[in-house]
Amino acid sequence: MSADIAVVGGGVVGSAIAWRLAQAGAAVTVYDDTAAGRASTVAAGMLAPASEAQLDNPHLLRLSIAAARRWPQFAADLADQAEQTDPDDHIGYRACGTLLVAMSAADQADIDRYRDLYQREGIEIQRWDGERCRTVEPLLSHRVNAGLFAPGDHQVDPRRTLAALIRAGAAAGVRRVAEPVTNLSELKAGRVVLAAGTWSGRLAEFPIRPVHGQVLRLHAPAGDANHIGRSIRAVNRGRSVYLVPRSNGEVVVGASSHELGFDTAARVGDTVTLLRDAVDVVPELTEYRLIETNVGLRPGTPDNAPLLGPIGDGRVVVATGHFRNGILLAPITADLITRYLTTGAEPVELRTFNAERFA
Ligand code: GLY
């Protein structure tokens, strides 16, 4: 193993890789030049191989399903590191499932199409009528007329996860420096892991583009015990909106999707659309406080699947392009990259998702 590894990018993916590498005995330095629009601190934290699935890419779907299975152990390992017994108290990992609801007959046709695709891919899904949806989630609008429950789609709080990864990394010996990297060849380390999200494209030649995603953070009024119990994704007039409720009363509402370069300004129209859709689905949200409006830049690739594995002469190993699923894919990415750098054996996933597929 190369004793000395530089990880460029200190979001959830880079920090998870650094932690796992340090646990495996490597000397790791993370270069973390925090930029506005970092996806890790904006993301809602859906761990949702079904409801966030890209159903036209079977390789990615399989990777996402395997990634979701890895999360309970990853959450437990991080909790152990902090001598916590409950990953919910620690990083907000909640095995709550996700309810996908349709707001009209036309929207129902949309979710039924998903149901067929999920079933074909062997993803567990339950069809509920509107009444069952409201019995389980009493705050749902009376307009909800059908739902699909994905029992394997969970959530985590990405901000708490990142903080825990930084602490766990430090305890394992990771050095973290707040220095910008403008040229990978200037780094002294024997191996370099490029995990700088959408900014990775400024440091190596491959196709990656920023995809603007605006989310809102709402908070339940003080003392309000009625809260949404699980993640909800709704199709409302053909548009998709998701609500990710934390156990502390926060709800993350997302998300827009635009290609605007590196612009990280929030857009009024997106705020209006997100709030209108969210309140249509859960009318009670009008009573909530609007706490934050943020934009994250998702790292998109031509097929919106990640870029993983060695490039060029192999000194640089890429771990980026996770698009809408960086939080879900972080643990599996960390394990694959660590296995490769510590054993030299290239897992099949690194060949499938190698950046050279676009050469
Ligand atoms: N994974 C949620 C989003 O990208 O909006």
Short mmCIF file of C-alpha atoms and ligand atoms in Angstrom, two decimals:
data_model
loop_
_atom_site.label_atom_id
_atom_site.label_comp_id
_atom_site.label_asym_id
_atom_site.label_seq_id
_atom_site.Cartn_x
_atom_site.Cartn_y
_atom_site.Cartn_z
CA MET A 1 0.00 0.00 0.00
CA SER A 2 1.12 3.52 -0.66
CA ALA A 3 1.81 4.90 2.82
CA ASP A 4 0.95 8.42 1.88
CA ILE A 5 -2.40 9.32 0.30
CA ALA A 6 -3.88 12.74 -0.45
CA VAL A 7 -7.66 12.96 -0.63
CA VAL A 8 -8.79 16.06 -2.50
CA GLY A 9 -12.27 17.00 -1.30
CA GLY A 10 -13.58 16.86 2.24
CA GLY A 11 -17.31 16.25 1.73
CA VAL A 12 -19.02 13.05 2.85
CA VAL A 13 -17.45 10.94 0.06
CA GLY A 14 -13.88 12.25 0.56
CA SER A 15 -14.12 12.14 4.35
CA ALA A 16 -15.52 8.59 4.35
CA ILE A 17 -12.67 7.43 2.09
CA ALA A 18 -10.07 9.17 4.27
CA TRP A 19 -11.50 7.58 7.44
CA ARG A 20 -11.59 4.06 5.98
CA LEU A 21 -8.06 4.42 4.52
CA ALA A 22 -6.70 5.63 7.86
CA GLN A 23 -8.41 2.73 9.64
CA ALA A 24 -6.61 0.44 7.18
CA GLY A 25 -3.25 1.96 8.18
CA ALA A 26 -2.62 4.63 5.51
CA ALA A 27 -1.22 8.08 6.26
CA VAL A 28 -3.95 10.33 4.83
CA THR A 29 -4.21 14.07 4.29
CA VAL A 30 -7.53 15.59 3.24
CA TYR A 31 -7.39 18.82 1.26
CA ASP A 32 -10.67 20.54 1.97
CA ASP A 33 -11.20 23.88 0.34
CA THR A 34 -14.87 24.31 1.28
CA ALA A 35 -16.84 25.95 -1.52
CA ALA A 36 -20.37 27.33 -1.58
CA GLY A 37 -22.66 24.73 -3.05
CA ARG A 38 -21.01 21.68 -1.44
CA ALA A 39 -23.59 18.95 -2.01
CA SER A 40 -22.86 17.22 1.33
CA THR A 41 -24.11 20.11 3.44
CA VAL A 42 -27.20 20.78 1.34
CA ALA A 43 -28.34 17.21 0.63
CA ALA A 44 -31.45 15.88 2.35
CA GLY A 45 -29.79 12.52 3.03
CA MET A 46 -32.20 10.16 1.31
CA LEU A 47 -30.76 6.64 1.25
CA ALA A 48 -33.21 5.68 -1.41
CA PRO A 49 -32.27 3.08 -4.02
CA ALA A 50 -35.96 2.80 -4.99
CA SER A 51 -37.38 6.30 -4.81
CA GLU A 52 -34.23 8.03 -6.13
CA ALA A 53 -33.47 5.22 -8.59
CA GLN A 54 -32.23 5.80 -12.08
CA LEU A 55 -34.14 2.87 -13.47
CA ASP A 56 -32.57 3.00 -16.92
CA ASN A 57 -29.12 2.05 -15.58
CA PRO A 58 -29.08 -1.48 -14.13
CA HIS A 59 -25.42 -1.22 -13.01
CA LEU A 60 -26.18 1.91 -11.01
CA LEU A 61 -29.35 0.39 -9.59
CA ARG A 62 -27.38 -2.65 -8.38
CA LEU A 63 -24.68 -0.39 -6.89
CA SER A 64 -27.38 1.68 -5.13
CA ILE A 65 -29.07 -1.40 -3.66
CA ALA A 66 -25.70 -2.74 -2.43
CA ALA A 67 -24.90 0.74 -1.04
CA ALA A 68 -28.14 0.88 0.95
CA ARG A 69 -27.36 -2.53 2.48
CA ARG A 70 -24.00 -1.23 3.67
CA TRP A 71 -25.43 1.78 5.51
CA PRO A 72 -26.51 0.12 8.80
CA GLN A 73 -22.97 -1.18 9.44
CA PHE A 74 -21.40 2.12 8.39
CA ALA A 75 -23.74 4.03 10.75
CA ALA A 76 -22.99 1.58 13.56
CA ASP A 77 -19.21 1.87 12.97
CA LEU A 78 -19.43 5.66 13.15
CA ALA A 79 -21.55 5.48 16.29
CA ASP A 80 -19.02 3.05 17.85
CA GLN A 81 -16.24 5.45 17.06
CA ALA A 82 -18.10 8.12 19.05
CA GLU A 83 -19.00 5.63 21.80
CA GLN A 84 -22.66 6.21 21.02
CA THR A 85 -25.13 3.37 21.03
CA ASP A 86 -27.79 4.98 18.84
CA PRO A 87 -26.91 6.09 15.27
CA ASP A 88 -30.13 8.20 15.24
CA ASP A 89 -28.83 10.33 18.14
CA HIS A 90 -25.47 10.51 16.46
CA ILE A 91 -25.88 10.96 12.68
CA GLY A 92 -29.66 10.80 12.31
CA TYR A 93 -29.68 7.40 10.59
CA ARG A 94 -33.35 6.41 10.51
CA ALA A 95 -34.61 3.15 9.01
CA CYS A 96 -38.02 4.70 8.38
CA GLY A 97 -38.80 3.71 4.76
CA THR A 98 -40.15 6.12 2.13
CA LEU A 99 -43.72 6.64 1.00
CA LEU A 100 -44.18 7.67 -2.63
CA VAL A 101 -47.62 9.27 -3.09
CA ALA A 102 -49.70 10.41 -6.05
CA MET A 103 -51.85 13.54 -5.76
CA SER A 104 -54.20 12.92 -8.72
CA ALA A 105 -55.34 10.15 -11.04
CA ALA A 106 -52.77 11.24 -13.63
CA ASP A 107 -50.02 11.23 -10.98
CA GLN A 108 -51.18 7.76 -9.96
CA ALA A 109 -50.45 6.49 -13.47
CA ASP A 110 -46.93 7.81 -12.96
CA ILE A 111 -46.32 5.96 -9.70
CA ASP A 112 -47.86 2.77 -11.09
CA ARG A 113 -45.27 2.91 -13.83
CA TYR A 114 -42.58 3.08 -11.09
CA ARG A 115 -44.18 0.13 -9.33
CA ASP A 116 -43.83 -2.01 -12.46
CA LEU A 117 -40.19 -1.01 -12.84
CA TYR A 118 -39.38 -1.68 -9.16
CA GLN A 119 -41.02 -5.07 -9.34
CA ARG A 120 -39.09 -5.94 -12.45
CA GLU A 121 -35.84 -5.05 -10.64
CA GLY A 122 -36.79 -7.06 -7.54
CA ILE A 123 -37.10 -3.99 -5.28
CA GLU A 124 -39.58 -4.54 -2.44
CA ILE A 125 -42.53 -2.18 -2.75
CA GLN A 126 -46.03 -2.14 -1.25
CA ARG A 127 -49.07 -0.55 -2.95
CA TRP A 128 -51.26 1.38 -0.49
CA ASP A 129 -54.56 3.14 -1.16
CA GLY A 130 -55.05 6.78 -0.11
CA GLU A 131 -56.72 5.83 3.16
CA ARG A 132 -53.87 3.55 4.22
CA CYS A 133 -51.36 6.32 3.36
CA ARG A 134 -53.26 8.74 5.61
CA THR A 135 -53.63 6.20 8.41
CA VAL A 136 -49.86 5.76 8.47
CA GLU A 137 -49.12 9.46 7.84
CA PRO A 138 -52.08 11.43 9.24
CA LEU A 139 -50.65 14.79 8.10
CA LEU A 140 -50.98 13.85 4.42
CA SER A 141 -53.51 15.81 2.37
CA HIS A 142 -56.93 14.26 1.72
CA ARG A 143 -56.01 14.63 -1.98
CA VAL A 144 -53.46 11.80 -1.79
CA ASN A 145 -55.15 8.99 -3.66
CA ALA A 146 -52.54 6.22 -3.72
CA GLY A 147 -49.04 5.40 -2.59
CA LEU A 148 -46.12 3.03 -2.88
CA PHE A 149 -44.21 2.25 0.29
CA ALA A 150 -40.51 1.47 -0.19
CA PRO A 151 -39.52 -0.22 3.10
CA GLY A 152 -35.80 -0.20 2.19
CA ASP A 153 -35.45 3.57 1.50
CA HIS A 154 -34.11 5.25 4.62
CA GLN A 155 -32.44 8.53 5.59
CA VAL A 156 -29.50 10.07 7.42
CA ASP A 157 -28.54 13.63 8.33
CA PRO A 158 -25.62 14.48 6.00
CA ARG A 159 -24.38 17.42 8.10
CA ARG A 160 -24.16 15.30 11.24
CA THR A 161 -22.60 12.49 9.19
CA LEU A 162 -19.93 14.81 7.84
CA ALA A 163 -19.13 16.13 11.33
CA ALA A 164 -18.92 12.54 12.64
CA LEU A 165 -16.67 11.50 9.74
CA ILE A 166 -14.31 14.42 10.41
CA ARG A 167 -14.10 13.45 14.10
CA ALA A 168 -13.68 9.74 13.30
CA GLY A 169 -11.01 10.56 10.70
CA ALA A 170 -9.08 12.72 13.17
CA ALA A 171 -9.22 9.92 15.76
CA ALA A 172 -7.83 7.50 13.16
CA GLY A 173 -4.99 9.92 12.27
CA VAL A 174 -6.35 11.76 9.19
CA ARG A 175 -4.73 15.17 8.72
CA ARG A 176 -7.12 17.78 7.33
CA VAL A 177 -5.88 20.99 5.74
CA ALA A 178 -7.94 23.88 4.39
CA GLU A 179 -5.73 24.46 1.35
CA PRO A 180 -6.97 24.82 -2.22
CA VAL A 181 -5.48 22.36 -4.72
CA THR A 182 -5.07 23.73 -8.22
CA ASN A 183 -2.86 21.05 -9.73
CA LEU A 184 -2.82 17.39 -8.69
CA SER A 185 0.77 16.96 -9.90
CA GLU A 186 1.93 19.40 -7.21
CA LEU A 187 0.76 17.14 -4.39
CA LYS A 188 3.66 15.22 -2.85
CA ALA A 189 1.61 12.14 -1.91
CA GLY A 190 2.28 8.80 -3.62
CA ARG A 191 -1.42 8.34 -4.46
CA VAL A 192 -4.18 10.90 -4.85
CA VAL A 193 -7.92 10.34 -4.44
CA LEU A 194 -9.93 12.95 -6.31
CA ALA A 195 -13.25 13.34 -4.49
CA ALA A 196 -14.01 17.01 -4.99
CA GLY A 197 -17.56 16.56 -6.27
CA THR A 198 -18.42 18.76 -9.23
CA TRP A 199 -15.15 20.73 -8.74
CA SER A 200 -13.22 17.55 -9.66
CA GLY A 201 -13.63 18.52 -13.32
CA ARG A 202 -11.32 21.50 -12.73
CA LEU A 203 -8.49 19.17 -11.70
CA ALA A 204 -8.72 16.31 -14.20
CA GLU A 205 -9.97 15.86 -17.73
CA PHE A 206 -13.34 14.21 -17.55
CA PRO A 207 -16.95 15.15 -18.19
CA ILE A 208 -18.60 16.37 -15.02
CA ARG A 209 -21.13 19.16 -14.69
CA PRO A 210 -22.77 21.02 -11.81
CA VAL A 211 -26.52 20.40 -11.43
CA HIS A 212 -28.16 23.09 -9.29
CA GLY A 213 -30.41 21.59 -6.59
CA GLN A 214 -32.30 23.92 -4.29
CA VAL A 215 -33.69 22.63 -0.99
CA LEU A 216 -35.56 24.24 1.89
CA ARG A 217 -35.28 23.41 5.57
CA LEU A 218 -38.46 23.87 7.61
CA HIS A 219 -38.98 23.35 11.33
CA ALA A 220 -42.09 22.31 13.25
CA PRO A 221 -43.50 24.89 15.67
CA ALA A 222 -42.19 24.47 19.22
CA GLY A 223 -44.13 21.87 21.16
CA ASP A 224 -45.86 20.43 18.07
CA ALA A 225 -45.89 16.67 18.61
CA ASN A 226 -47.49 15.86 15.21
CA HIS A 227 -44.71 15.33 12.79
CA ILE A 228 -44.21 13.41 9.56
CA GLY A 229 -42.92 9.93 10.41
CA ARG A 230 -41.04 8.87 7.29
CA SER A 231 -39.64 10.32 4.07
CA ILE A 232 -42.33 11.20 1.56
CA ARG A 233 -41.92 11.69 -2.15
CA ALA A 234 -44.94 13.00 -3.98
CA VAL A 235 -45.86 13.35 -7.59
CA ASN A 236 -47.99 16.50 -7.77
CA ARG A 237 -49.24 17.68 -11.19
CA GLY A 238 -46.45 15.66 -12.75
CA ARG A 239 -43.76 17.31 -10.60
CA SER A 240 -41.81 15.50 -7.95
CA VAL A 241 -41.21 16.88 -4.45
CA TYR A 242 -39.66 15.14 -1.44
CA LEU A 243 -40.05 15.75 2.28
CA VAL A 244 -37.41 14.27 4.58
CA PRO A 245 -38.42 14.63 8.25
CA ARG A 246 -35.81 14.48 11.03
CA SER A 247 -36.68 13.31 14.52
CA ASN A 248 -35.94 16.84 15.87
CA GLY A 249 -38.82 18.46 13.94
CA GLU A 250 -36.86 19.56 10.86
CA VAL A 251 -38.17 18.75 7.38
CA VAL A 252 -35.98 19.03 4.31
CA VAL A 253 -37.97 19.85 1.16
CA GLY A 254 -36.38 19.31 -2.24
CA ALA A 255 -35.37 19.79 -4.88
CA SER A 256 -34.96 21.79 -8.05
CA SER A 257 -32.73 20.61 -10.87
CA HIS A 258 -31.16 23.08 -13.31
CA GLU A 259 -27.94 23.34 -15.27
CA LEU A 260 -26.61 26.82 -14.47
CA GLY A 261 -22.87 26.26 -14.25
CA PHE A 262 -21.39 27.07 -10.85
CA ASP A 263 -24.15 29.55 -9.93
CA THR A 264 -25.23 28.79 -6.35
CA ALA A 265 -27.87 31.51 -5.96
CA ALA A 266 -31.27 30.38 -4.71
CA ARG A 267 -34.12 31.15 -7.13
CA VAL A 268 -37.42 32.66 -6.04
CA GLY A 269 -39.36 30.51 -8.50
CA ASP A 270 -37.89 27.32 -7.03
CA THR A 271 -38.76 28.40 -3.48
CA VAL A 272 -42.35 29.11 -4.55
CA THR A 273 -42.72 25.79 -6.40
CA LEU A 274 -41.17 23.74 -3.59
CA LEU A 275 -43.33 25.37 -0.92
CA ARG A 276 -46.50 25.07 -2.99
CA ASP A 277 -45.90 21.40 -3.70
CA ALA A 278 -44.86 20.63 -0.11
CA VAL A 279 -47.97 22.31 1.33
CA ASP A 280 -50.20 20.54 -1.20
CA VAL A 281 -48.87 17.23 0.11
CA VAL A 282 -48.81 18.12 3.84
CA PRO A 283 -51.03 21.20 4.46
CA GLU A 284 -49.83 21.43 8.07
CA LEU A 285 -46.45 22.67 6.78
CA THR A 286 -47.94 26.20 6.49
CA GLU A 287 -47.47 26.36 10.29
CA TYR A 288 -43.77 25.43 10.10
CA ARG A 289 -40.91 27.92 10.19
CA LEU A 290 -38.80 28.35 7.05
CA ILE A 291 -35.24 28.04 8.38
CA GLU A 292 -32.97 27.78 5.34
CA THR A 293 -32.88 27.95 1.56
CA ASN A 294 -29.77 26.36 0.08
CA VAL A 295 -28.38 25.32 -3.26
CA GLY A 296 -26.09 22.32 -3.70
CA LEU A 297 -24.22 21.47 -6.87
CA ARG A 298 -24.75 17.81 -7.71
CA PRO A 299 -21.85 16.35 -9.68
CA GLY A 300 -23.49 15.03 -12.86
CA THR A 301 -21.82 12.88 -15.53
CA PRO A 302 -23.04 12.01 -19.06
CA ASP A 303 -24.84 8.91 -17.73
CA ASN A 304 -25.32 10.36 -14.22
CA ALA A 305 -23.49 7.39 -12.73
CA PRO A 306 -20.33 7.91 -10.65
CA LEU A 307 -16.74 8.02 -11.82
CA LEU A 308 -14.75 5.53 -9.75
CA GLY A 309 -11.25 4.10 -10.00
CA PRO A 310 -7.79 4.85 -11.38
CA ILE A 311 -7.20 7.21 -14.28
CA GLY A 312 -4.14 7.86 -16.45
CA ASP A 313 -1.02 6.19 -15.01
CA GLY A 314 -3.00 5.15 -11.91
CA ARG A 315 -1.54 7.63 -9.42
CA VAL A 316 -4.89 9.43 -9.33
CA VAL A 317 -7.95 7.48 -8.26
CA VAL A 318 -11.29 9.16 -8.85
CA ALA A 319 -14.34 9.02 -6.59
CA THR A 320 -16.84 11.55 -7.82
CA GLY A 321 -19.87 12.07 -10.11
CA HIS A 322 -22.33 10.65 -7.58
CA PHE A 323 -25.02 13.06 -8.85
CA ARG A 324 -28.20 12.67 -6.75
CA ASN A 325 -26.89 9.83 -4.60
CA GLY A 326 -23.61 10.91 -3.00
CA ILE A 327 -24.77 10.25 0.54
CA LEU A 328 -26.22 6.84 -0.31
CA LEU A 329 -23.09 5.83 -2.25
CA ALA A 330 -20.46 7.21 0.18
CA PRO A 331 -19.92 4.05 2.30
CA ILE A 332 -19.67 1.69 -0.68
CA THR A 333 -17.41 4.14 -2.50
CA ALA A 334 -15.15 4.37 0.56
CA ASP A 335 -14.95 0.59 0.86
CA LEU A 336 -14.23 0.05 -2.86
CA ILE A 337 -11.54 2.74 -3.04
CA THR A 338 -9.95 1.54 0.22
CA ARG A 339 -9.91 -2.07 -0.99
CA TYR A 340 -8.27 -1.00 -4.25
CA LEU A 341 -5.63 1.22 -2.62
CA THR A 342 -4.81 -1.25 0.14
CA THR A 343 -4.71 -4.49 -1.89
CA GLY A 344 -4.10 -3.37 -5.48
CA ALA A 345 -6.99 -5.60 -6.60
CA GLU A 346 -9.52 -3.66 -8.67
CA PRO A 347 -13.11 -4.46 -7.64
CA VAL A 348 -15.42 -5.00 -10.60
CA GLU A 349 -17.38 -1.85 -9.70
CA LEU A 350 -14.27 0.26 -10.33
CA ARG A 351 -14.06 -1.17 -13.84
CA THR A 352 -17.78 -0.69 -14.49
CA PHE A 353 -17.75 2.95 -13.35
CA ASN A 354 -14.26 3.91 -14.53
CA ALA A 355 -14.04 7.43 -15.97
CA GLU A 356 -12.53 5.95 -19.13
CA ARG A 357 -15.97 4.73 -20.21
CA PHE A 358 -16.35 8.23 -21.70
CA ALA A 359 -12.98 8.26 -23.45
N1 GLY B 1 -30.96 13.10 -3.74
C1 GLY B 1 -31.79 14.21 -3.76
C2 GLY B 1 -31.45 15.24 -4.73
O1 GLY B 1 -30.43 15.17 -5.39
O2 GLY B 1 -32.21 16.15 -4.84
#
